[in-house]
Amino acid sequence: MPQSPVTVIAIDGPTASGKGTVAQGVAARLGFHYLDSGALYRLTALSALRKGVPLDREPELAALAREMDCSFSGGGIFLGQEEVGQAIRAEQVGNAASRIAILPALREALVGLQLGFRRPPGLVADGRDMGTMIFPDAILKVFLTASAAARAERRYKQLIEKGFSANMDDLLKDLTERDARDASRTVAPLKAAPDARLLDTSHMTAEQAVEQILKWYGALE
Ligand code: DC
């Protein structure tokens, strides 16, 4: 008998839209696994920056992604033995991640790793192309948005809480540039899947967004 595929909820959206917090909240409530696909791009970017690989060398970057010894365990993100959960959140790494994410061979190199997260009892995956490219058969697709100003403010708070320095004007400019790059690239651009439900979180708390997604999910069953 053919096995039915493991349930996936795909949550896509632009940078600092609150995807991570919301997706983790949904995963925790359902007891599902969680994939932070952006972390994979950030891990590759961090490796490239450390090894001095230029950010436009597609074959070298794809090889780096394929050979990268990364793991997620106990809430930590590891490169080899080193916990890099904080290091990959630096703006410089996020920027580098956005730049290398335009390279098709690099994206291809990360596909297998992402599919590997699909394990019972289910997966909540967050990123840019979860519903469009990686898990097109996701049972529920959500596209989270929030105004650029709301997102810049969230990113500001996040950075300050983590002990990084931050400037609102720089953040807003950086975020708008990154949005434009993520949305205009030819491979897997940031856009809502035609069958995605839109959720504007500009005036919502993360908890309210989680509740809305759980409501949509509950209505499917
Ligand atoms: O979600 P994030 O800010 O951690 O992602 C960092 C960068 O990685 C983002 O600018 C674009 C890229 N990315 C992507 O291209 N596809 C994904 N599924 C996730 C992230």
PDB file of C-alpha atoms and ligand atoms in Angstrom:
ATOM      1  CA  MET A   1       0.000   0.000   0.000  1.00  0.00           C
ATOM      2  CA  PRO A   2       1.484   3.397  -0.844  1.00  0.00           C
ATOM      3  CA  GLN A   3       2.298   5.378   2.282  1.00  0.00           C
ATOM      4  CA  SER A   4       0.778   8.810   2.567  1.00  0.00           C
ATOM      5  CA  PRO A   5       3.485  11.456   2.716  1.00  0.00           C
ATOM      6  CA  VAL A   6       4.347  13.098   6.022  1.00  0.00           C
ATOM      7  CA  THR A   7       2.285  16.261   6.643  1.00  0.00           C
ATOM      8  CA  VAL A   8       4.060  19.559   5.924  1.00  0.00           C
ATOM      9  CA  ILE A   9       2.957  23.075   6.819  1.00  0.00           C
ATOM     10  CA  ALA A  10       4.909  25.614   4.741  1.00  0.00           C
ATOM     11  CA  ILE A  11       5.359  29.129   6.099  1.00  0.00           C
ATOM     12  CA  ASP A  12       7.042  31.558   3.712  1.00  0.00           C
ATOM     13  CA  GLY A  13       7.600  35.279   3.800  1.00  0.00           C
ATOM     14  CA  PRO A  14      10.091  38.120   3.688  1.00  0.00           C
ATOM     15  CA  THR A  15      12.886  38.760   6.126  1.00  0.00           C
ATOM     16  CA  ALA A  16      11.852  39.624   9.711  1.00  0.00           C
ATOM     17  CA  SER A  17       8.181  38.877   9.027  1.00  0.00           C
ATOM     18  CA  GLY A  18       8.101  36.779  12.184  1.00  0.00           C
ATOM     19  CA  LYS A  19       8.141  33.480  10.273  1.00  0.00           C
ATOM     20  CA  GLY A  20      10.655  31.849  12.593  1.00  0.00           C
ATOM     21  CA  THR A  21       8.822  32.582  15.829  1.00  0.00           C
ATOM     22  CA  VAL A  22       5.447  31.731  14.319  1.00  0.00           C
ATOM     23  CA  ALA A  23       6.623  28.516  12.630  1.00  0.00           C
ATOM     24  CA  GLN A  24       8.327  27.322  15.812  1.00  0.00           C
ATOM     25  CA  GLY A  25       5.171  28.101  17.775  1.00  0.00           C
ATOM     26  CA  VAL A  26       3.021  26.080  15.373  1.00  0.00           C
ATOM     27  CA  ALA A  27       5.516  23.186  15.421  1.00  0.00           C
ATOM     28  CA  ALA A  28       5.600  23.163  19.230  1.00  0.00           C
ATOM     29  CA  ARG A  29       1.802  23.148  19.508  1.00  0.00           C
ATOM     30  CA  LEU A  30       1.453  20.263  17.048  1.00  0.00           C
ATOM     31  CA  GLY A  31       4.540  18.340  18.230  1.00  0.00           C
ATOM     32  CA  PHE A  32       5.958  18.584  14.686  1.00  0.00           C
ATOM     33  CA  HIS A  33       9.566  18.950  13.568  1.00  0.00           C
ATOM     34  CA  TYR A  34      10.739  22.395  12.518  1.00  0.00           C
ATOM     35  CA  LEU A  35      12.897  23.413   9.573  1.00  0.00           C
ATOM     36  CA  ASP A  36      14.506  26.863   9.529  1.00  0.00           C
ATOM     37  CA  SER A  37      15.601  26.770   5.892  1.00  0.00           C
ATOM     38  CA  GLY A  38      17.115  30.266   6.115  1.00  0.00           C
ATOM     39  CA  ALA A  39      19.580  28.856   8.642  1.00  0.00           C
ATOM     40  CA  LEU A  40      20.970  26.572   5.928  1.00  0.00           C
ATOM     41  CA  TYR A  41      21.648  29.562   3.665  1.00  0.00           C
ATOM     42  CA  ARG A  42      23.133  31.427   6.616  1.00  0.00           C
ATOM     43  CA  LEU A  43      25.336  28.446   7.560  1.00  0.00           C
ATOM     44  CA  THR A  44      26.669  28.261   4.026  1.00  0.00           C
ATOM     45  CA  ALA A  45      27.276  32.011   4.043  1.00  0.00           C
ATOM     46  CA  LEU A  46      29.116  31.825   7.366  1.00  0.00           C
ATOM     47  CA  SER A  47      31.331  28.993   6.065  1.00  0.00           C
ATOM     48  CA  ALA A  48      32.048  30.955   2.896  1.00  0.00           C
ATOM     49  CA  LEU A  49      32.939  34.128   4.808  1.00  0.00           C
ATOM     50  CA  ARG A  50      35.208  32.205   7.159  1.00  0.00           C
ATOM     51  CA  LYS A  51      36.928  30.321   4.358  1.00  0.00           C
ATOM     52  CA  GLY A  52      37.249  33.408   2.218  1.00  0.00           C
ATOM     53  CA  VAL A  53      35.212  31.947  -0.657  1.00  0.00           C
ATOM     54  CA  PRO A  54      33.958  34.861  -2.808  1.00  0.00           C
ATOM     55  CA  LEU A  55      30.167  35.152  -2.714  1.00  0.00           C
ATOM     56  CA  ASP A  56      29.765  34.803  -6.484  1.00  0.00           C
ATOM     57  CA  ARG A  57      31.724  31.544  -6.981  1.00  0.00           C
ATOM     58  CA  GLU A  58      28.802  29.248  -7.651  1.00  0.00           C
ATOM     59  CA  PRO A  59      30.569  25.862  -7.925  1.00  0.00           C
ATOM     60  CA  GLU A  60      32.723  26.412  -4.826  1.00  0.00           C
ATOM     61  CA  LEU A  61      29.727  27.598  -2.816  1.00  0.00           C
ATOM     62  CA  ALA A  62      27.607  24.646  -3.938  1.00  0.00           C
ATOM     63  CA  ALA A  63      30.416  22.271  -2.920  1.00  0.00           C
ATOM     64  CA  LEU A  64      30.675  24.040   0.425  1.00  0.00           C
ATOM     65  CA  ALA A  65      26.921  23.580   0.981  1.00  0.00           C
ATOM     66  CA  ARG A  66      27.058  19.900   0.012  1.00  0.00           C
ATOM     67  CA  GLU A  67      30.019  19.135   2.261  1.00  0.00           C
ATOM     68  CA  MET A  68      28.965  21.316   5.165  1.00  0.00           C
ATOM     69  CA  ASP A  69      28.926  19.424   8.462  1.00  0.00           C
ATOM     70  CA  CYS A  70      25.889  21.070  10.026  1.00  0.00           C
ATOM     71  CA  SER A  71      23.427  19.778  12.570  1.00  0.00           C
ATOM     72  CA  PHE A  72      20.478  20.973  14.602  1.00  0.00           C
ATOM     73  CA  SER A  73      20.199  19.592  18.086  1.00  0.00           C
ATOM     74  CA  GLY A  74      18.628  20.620  21.373  1.00  0.00           C
ATOM     75  CA  GLY A  75      17.729  24.051  19.994  1.00  0.00           C
ATOM     76  CA  GLY A  76      21.342  24.637  18.910  1.00  0.00           C
ATOM     77  CA  ILE A  77      22.723  25.024  15.385  1.00  0.00           C
ATOM     78  CA  PHE A  78      26.133  23.461  14.855  1.00  0.00           C
ATOM     79  CA  LEU A  79      28.865  23.741  12.265  1.00  0.00           C
ATOM     80  CA  GLY A  80      31.071  20.785  13.134  1.00  0.00           C
ATOM     81  CA  GLN A  81      31.323  20.924  16.935  1.00  0.00           C
ATOM     82  CA  GLU A  82      30.802  24.683  17.152  1.00  0.00           C
ATOM     83  CA  GLU A  83      27.445  26.192  18.151  1.00  0.00           C
ATOM     84  CA  VAL A  84      26.835  29.017  15.668  1.00  0.00           C
ATOM     85  CA  GLY A  85      23.175  29.857  16.387  1.00  0.00           C
ATOM     86  CA  GLN A  86      24.092  33.411  17.319  1.00  0.00           C
ATOM     87  CA  ALA A  87      26.876  33.927  14.767  1.00  0.00           C
ATOM     88  CA  ILE A  88      24.577  33.172  11.810  1.00  0.00           C
ATOM     89  CA  ARG A  89      22.103  35.865  12.927  1.00  0.00           C
ATOM     90  CA  ALA A  90      24.604  38.702  12.373  1.00  0.00           C
ATOM     91  CA  GLU A  91      23.465  41.142   9.669  1.00  0.00           C
ATOM     92  CA  GLN A  92      26.634  40.552   7.661  1.00  0.00           C
ATOM     93  CA  VAL A  93      25.856  36.838   7.483  1.00  0.00           C
ATOM     94  CA  GLY A  94      22.207  37.493   6.580  1.00  0.00           C
ATOM     95  CA  ASN A  95      23.305  39.736   3.765  1.00  0.00           C
ATOM     96  CA  ALA A  96      25.788  37.205   2.471  1.00  0.00           C
ATOM     97  CA  ALA A  97      23.068  34.521   2.682  1.00  0.00           C
ATOM     98  CA  SER A  98      20.745  36.652   0.569  1.00  0.00           C
ATOM     99  CA  ARG A  99      23.503  37.150  -2.016  1.00  0.00           C
ATOM    100  CA  ILE A 100      24.433  33.480  -2.367  1.00  0.00           C
ATOM    101  CA  ALA A 101      20.756  32.443  -2.381  1.00  0.00           C
ATOM    102  CA  ILE A 102      20.489  33.703  -5.984  1.00  0.00           C
ATOM    103  CA  LEU A 103      22.807  30.923  -7.208  1.00  0.00           C
ATOM    104  CA  PRO A 104      20.900  27.926  -8.651  1.00  0.00           C
ATOM    105  CA  ALA A 105      23.647  25.345  -7.961  1.00  0.00           C
ATOM    106  CA  LEU A 106      23.834  26.444  -4.339  1.00  0.00           C
ATOM    107  CA  ARG A 107      20.049  26.184  -3.928  1.00  0.00           C
ATOM    108  CA  GLU A 108      20.086  22.756  -5.545  1.00  0.00           C
ATOM    109  CA  ALA A 109      22.845  21.619  -3.165  1.00  0.00           C
ATOM    110  CA  LEU A 110      20.587  22.416  -0.189  1.00  0.00           C
ATOM    111  CA  VAL A 111      17.470  20.600  -1.448  1.00  0.00           C
ATOM    112  CA  GLY A 112      18.301  17.132  -0.083  1.00  0.00           C
ATOM    113  CA  LEU A 113      19.133  18.519   3.320  1.00  0.00           C
ATOM    114  CA  GLN A 114      15.742  20.268   3.483  1.00  0.00           C
ATOM    115  CA  LEU A 115      13.754  17.221   2.337  1.00  0.00           C
ATOM    116  CA  GLY A 116      15.483  15.210   5.083  1.00  0.00           C
ATOM    117  CA  PHE A 117      13.581  17.194   7.727  1.00  0.00           C
ATOM    118  CA  ARG A 118      10.282  15.676   6.559  1.00  0.00           C
ATOM    119  CA  ARG A 119       9.796  13.044   9.228  1.00  0.00           C
ATOM    120  CA  PRO A 120       6.763  11.799  11.176  1.00  0.00           C
ATOM    121  CA  PRO A 121       4.674  13.046  12.810  1.00  0.00           C
ATOM    122  CA  GLY A 122       4.962  16.187  10.637  1.00  0.00           C
ATOM    123  CA  LEU A 123       7.012  19.208   9.689  1.00  0.00           C
ATOM    124  CA  VAL A 124       6.597  22.963   9.857  1.00  0.00           C
ATOM    125  CA  ALA A 125       9.043  24.492   7.387  1.00  0.00           C
ATOM    126  CA  ASP A 126       9.837  28.192   7.157  1.00  0.00           C
ATOM    127  CA  GLY A 127      11.609  30.064   4.395  1.00  0.00           C
ATOM    128  CA  ARG A 128      11.037  31.703   1.039  1.00  0.00           C
ATOM    129  CA  ASP A 129      10.258  28.773  -1.247  1.00  0.00           C
ATOM    130  CA  MET A 130       8.885  26.090   1.076  1.00  0.00           C
ATOM    131  CA  GLY A 131       5.424  26.097  -0.509  1.00  0.00           C
ATOM    132  CA  THR A 132       6.547  26.848  -4.052  1.00  0.00           C
ATOM    133  CA  MET A 133       9.646  24.662  -4.593  1.00  0.00           C
ATOM    134  CA  ILE A 134      10.682  22.392  -1.719  1.00  0.00           C
ATOM    135  CA  PHE A 135       7.333  21.107  -0.413  1.00  0.00           C
ATOM    136  CA  PRO A 136       4.829  21.941  -3.192  1.00  0.00           C
ATOM    137  CA  ASP A 137       2.512  19.261  -1.763  1.00  0.00           C
ATOM    138  CA  ALA A 138       2.365  20.916   1.682  1.00  0.00           C
ATOM    139  CA  ILE A 139      -1.098  20.469   3.154  1.00  0.00           C
ATOM    140  CA  LEU A 140      -1.182  24.099   4.305  1.00  0.00           C
ATOM    141  CA  LYS A 141       0.779  27.023   2.831  1.00  0.00           C
ATOM    142  CA  VAL A 142       0.960  30.335   4.602  1.00  0.00           C
ATOM    143  CA  PHE A 143       2.565  33.516   3.300  1.00  0.00           C
ATOM    144  CA  LEU A 144       3.385  35.814   6.201  1.00  0.00           C
ATOM    145  CA  THR A 145       3.776  39.496   5.511  1.00  0.00           C
ATOM    146  CA  ALA A 146       4.215  42.622   7.600  1.00  0.00           C
ATOM    147  CA  SER A 147       4.957  46.214   6.643  1.00  0.00           C
ATOM    148  CA  ALA A 148       8.646  47.093   6.187  1.00  0.00           C
ATOM    149  CA  ALA A 149       8.442  49.441   9.186  1.00  0.00           C
ATOM    150  CA  ALA A 150       6.976  46.736  11.446  1.00  0.00           C
ATOM    151  CA  ARG A 151       9.641  44.291  10.303  1.00  0.00           C
ATOM    152  CA  ALA A 152      12.506  46.754  10.804  1.00  0.00           C
ATOM    153  CA  GLU A 153      11.281  47.408  14.328  1.00  0.00           C
ATOM    154  CA  ARG A 154      11.114  43.683  15.098  1.00  0.00           C
ATOM    155  CA  ARG A 155      14.581  43.096  13.696  1.00  0.00           C
ATOM    156  CA  TYR A 156      15.872  46.037  15.750  1.00  0.00           C
ATOM    157  CA  LYS A 157      14.485  44.595  18.980  1.00  0.00           C
ATOM    158  CA  GLN A 158      15.832  41.127  18.124  1.00  0.00           C
ATOM    159  CA  LEU A 159      19.337  42.420  17.495  1.00  0.00           C
ATOM    160  CA  ILE A 160      19.447  44.586  20.622  1.00  0.00           C
ATOM    161  CA  GLU A 161      18.174  41.661  22.738  1.00  0.00           C
ATOM    162  CA  LYS A 162      20.947  39.500  21.349  1.00  0.00           C
ATOM    163  CA  GLY A 163      23.563  42.082  22.224  1.00  0.00           C
ATOM    164  CA  PHE A 164      24.245  43.301  18.659  1.00  0.00           C
ATOM    165  CA  SER A 165      24.282  47.020  17.923  1.00  0.00           C
ATOM    166  CA  ALA A 166      21.629  48.263  15.476  1.00  0.00           C
ATOM    167  CA  ASN A 167      20.397  51.390  13.757  1.00  0.00           C
ATOM    168  CA  MET A 168      16.781  51.692  12.582  1.00  0.00           C
ATOM    169  CA  ASP A 169      17.510  53.623   9.363  1.00  0.00           C
ATOM    170  CA  ASP A 170      20.226  51.174   8.316  1.00  0.00           C
ATOM    171  CA  LEU A 171      17.967  48.245   9.122  1.00  0.00           C
ATOM    172  CA  LEU A 172      15.060  49.596   7.095  1.00  0.00           C
ATOM    173  CA  LYS A 173      17.327  50.261   4.103  1.00  0.00           C
ATOM    174  CA  ASP A 174      18.979  46.863   4.397  1.00  0.00           C
ATOM    175  CA  LEU A 175      15.634  45.087   4.731  1.00  0.00           C
ATOM    176  CA  THR A 176      14.162  46.842   1.684  1.00  0.00           C
ATOM    177  CA  GLU A 177      17.244  45.947  -0.369  1.00  0.00           C
ATOM    178  CA  ARG A 178      17.137  42.356   0.768  1.00  0.00           C
ATOM    179  CA  ASP A 179      13.405  42.102  -0.048  1.00  0.00           C
ATOM    180  CA  ALA A 180      14.077  43.419  -3.547  1.00  0.00           C
ATOM    181  CA  ARG A 181      16.911  40.922  -4.080  1.00  0.00           C
ATOM    182  CA  ASP A 182      14.919  37.971  -2.690  1.00  0.00           C
ATOM    183  CA  ALA A 183      11.865  38.896  -4.791  1.00  0.00           C
ATOM    184  CA  SER A 184      13.645  39.654  -8.061  1.00  0.00           C
ATOM    185  CA  ARG A 185      16.029  36.700  -8.373  1.00  0.00           C
ATOM    186  CA  THR A 186      15.238  34.369 -11.238  1.00  0.00           C
ATOM    187  CA  VAL A 187      15.509  31.149  -9.220  1.00  0.00           C
ATOM    188  CA  ALA A 188      12.874  30.528  -6.568  1.00  0.00           C
ATOM    189  CA  PRO A 189      12.000  34.198  -6.009  1.00  0.00           C
ATOM    190  CA  LEU A 190      10.168  35.174  -2.872  1.00  0.00           C
ATOM    191  CA  LYS A 191       6.512  35.011  -3.797  1.00  0.00           C
ATOM    192  CA  ALA A 192       3.395  33.475  -2.404  1.00  0.00           C
ATOM    193  CA  ALA A 193       2.360  30.116  -3.838  1.00  0.00           C
ATOM    194  CA  PRO A 194      -0.963  30.505  -5.703  1.00  0.00           C
ATOM    195  CA  ASP A 195      -2.592  28.270  -3.102  1.00  0.00           C
ATOM    196  CA  ALA A 196      -1.021  30.032  -0.076  1.00  0.00           C
ATOM    197  CA  ARG A 197      -3.094  31.872   2.508  1.00  0.00           C
ATOM    198  CA  LEU A 198      -1.891  35.387   3.208  1.00  0.00           C
ATOM    199  CA  LEU A 199      -1.400  36.480   6.796  1.00  0.00           C
ATOM    200  CA  ASP A 200      -0.446  40.106   7.451  1.00  0.00           C
ATOM    201  CA  THR A 201       1.103  40.222  10.921  1.00  0.00           C
ATOM    202  CA  SER A 202       1.853  43.980  11.061  1.00  0.00           C
ATOM    203  CA  HIS A 203      -0.698  44.404  13.836  1.00  0.00           C
ATOM    204  CA  MET A 204      -0.649  40.901  15.276  1.00  0.00           C
ATOM    205  CA  THR A 205       1.343  39.236  18.003  1.00  0.00           C
ATOM    206  CA  ALA A 206       3.201  36.029  17.216  1.00  0.00           C
ATOM    207  CA  GLU A 207       0.706  34.137  19.403  1.00  0.00           C
ATOM    208  CA  GLN A 208      -2.234  35.468  17.371  1.00  0.00           C
ATOM    209  CA  ALA A 209      -0.531  34.391  14.150  1.00  0.00           C
ATOM    210  CA  VAL A 210       0.095  30.911  15.584  1.00  0.00           C
ATOM    211  CA  GLU A 211      -3.581  30.637  16.585  1.00  0.00           C
ATOM    212  CA  GLN A 212      -4.730  31.649  13.103  1.00  0.00           C
ATOM    213  CA  ILE A 213      -2.529  29.030  11.437  1.00  0.00           C
ATOM    214  CA  LEU A 214      -3.667  26.334  13.875  1.00  0.00           C
ATOM    215  CA  LYS A 215      -7.255  27.299  13.100  1.00  0.00           C
ATOM    216  CA  TRP A 216      -6.633  26.911   9.362  1.00  0.00           C
ATOM    217  CA  TYR A 217      -4.875  23.608   9.963  1.00  0.00           C
ATOM    218  CA  GLY A 218      -7.647  22.342  12.231  1.00  0.00           C
ATOM    219  CA  ALA A 219     -10.248  23.195   9.596  1.00  0.00           C
ATOM    220  CA  LEU A 220      -8.456  20.926   7.085  1.00  0.00           C
ATOM    221  CA  GLU A 221      -8.799  17.791   9.152  1.00  0.00           C
TER     222      GLU A 221
HETATM  223  O1   DC B   1      14.984  33.719   6.674  1.00  0.00           O
HETATM  224  P1   DC B   1      16.386  34.250   6.785  1.00  0.00           P
HETATM  225  O2   DC B   1      16.441  35.760   6.896  1.00  0.00           O
HETATM  226  O3   DC B   1      17.161  33.569   7.870  1.00  0.00           O
HETATM  227  O4   DC B   1      17.112  33.864   5.381  1.00  0.00           O
HETATM  228  C1   DC B   1      18.385  34.337   5.052  1.00  0.00           C
HETATM  229  C2   DC B   1      18.517  34.434   3.531  1.00  0.00           C
HETATM  230  O5   DC B   1      18.453  33.120   2.963  1.00  0.00           O
HETATM  231  C3   DC B   1      17.417  35.223   2.831  1.00  0.00           C
HETATM  232  O6   DC B   1      17.814  36.555   2.582  1.00  0.00           O
HETATM  233  C4   DC B   1      17.178  34.504   1.533  1.00  0.00           C
HETATM  234  C5   DC B   1      17.710  33.124   1.758  1.00  0.00           C
HETATM  235  N1   DC B   1      16.679  32.077   1.812  1.00  0.00           N
HETATM  236  C6   DC B   1      16.230  31.574   0.620  1.00  0.00           C
HETATM  237  O7   DC B   1      16.636  32.039  -0.442  1.00  0.00           O
HETATM  238  N2   DC B   1      15.341  30.535   0.599  1.00  0.00           N
HETATM  239  C7   DC B   1      14.874  30.034   1.761  1.00  0.00           C
HETATM  240  N3   DC B   1      14.005  29.025   1.730  1.00  0.00           N
HETATM  241  C8   DC B   1      15.291  30.576   3.001  1.00  0.00           C
HETATM  242  C9   DC B   1      16.192  31.615   2.987  1.00  0.00           C
END
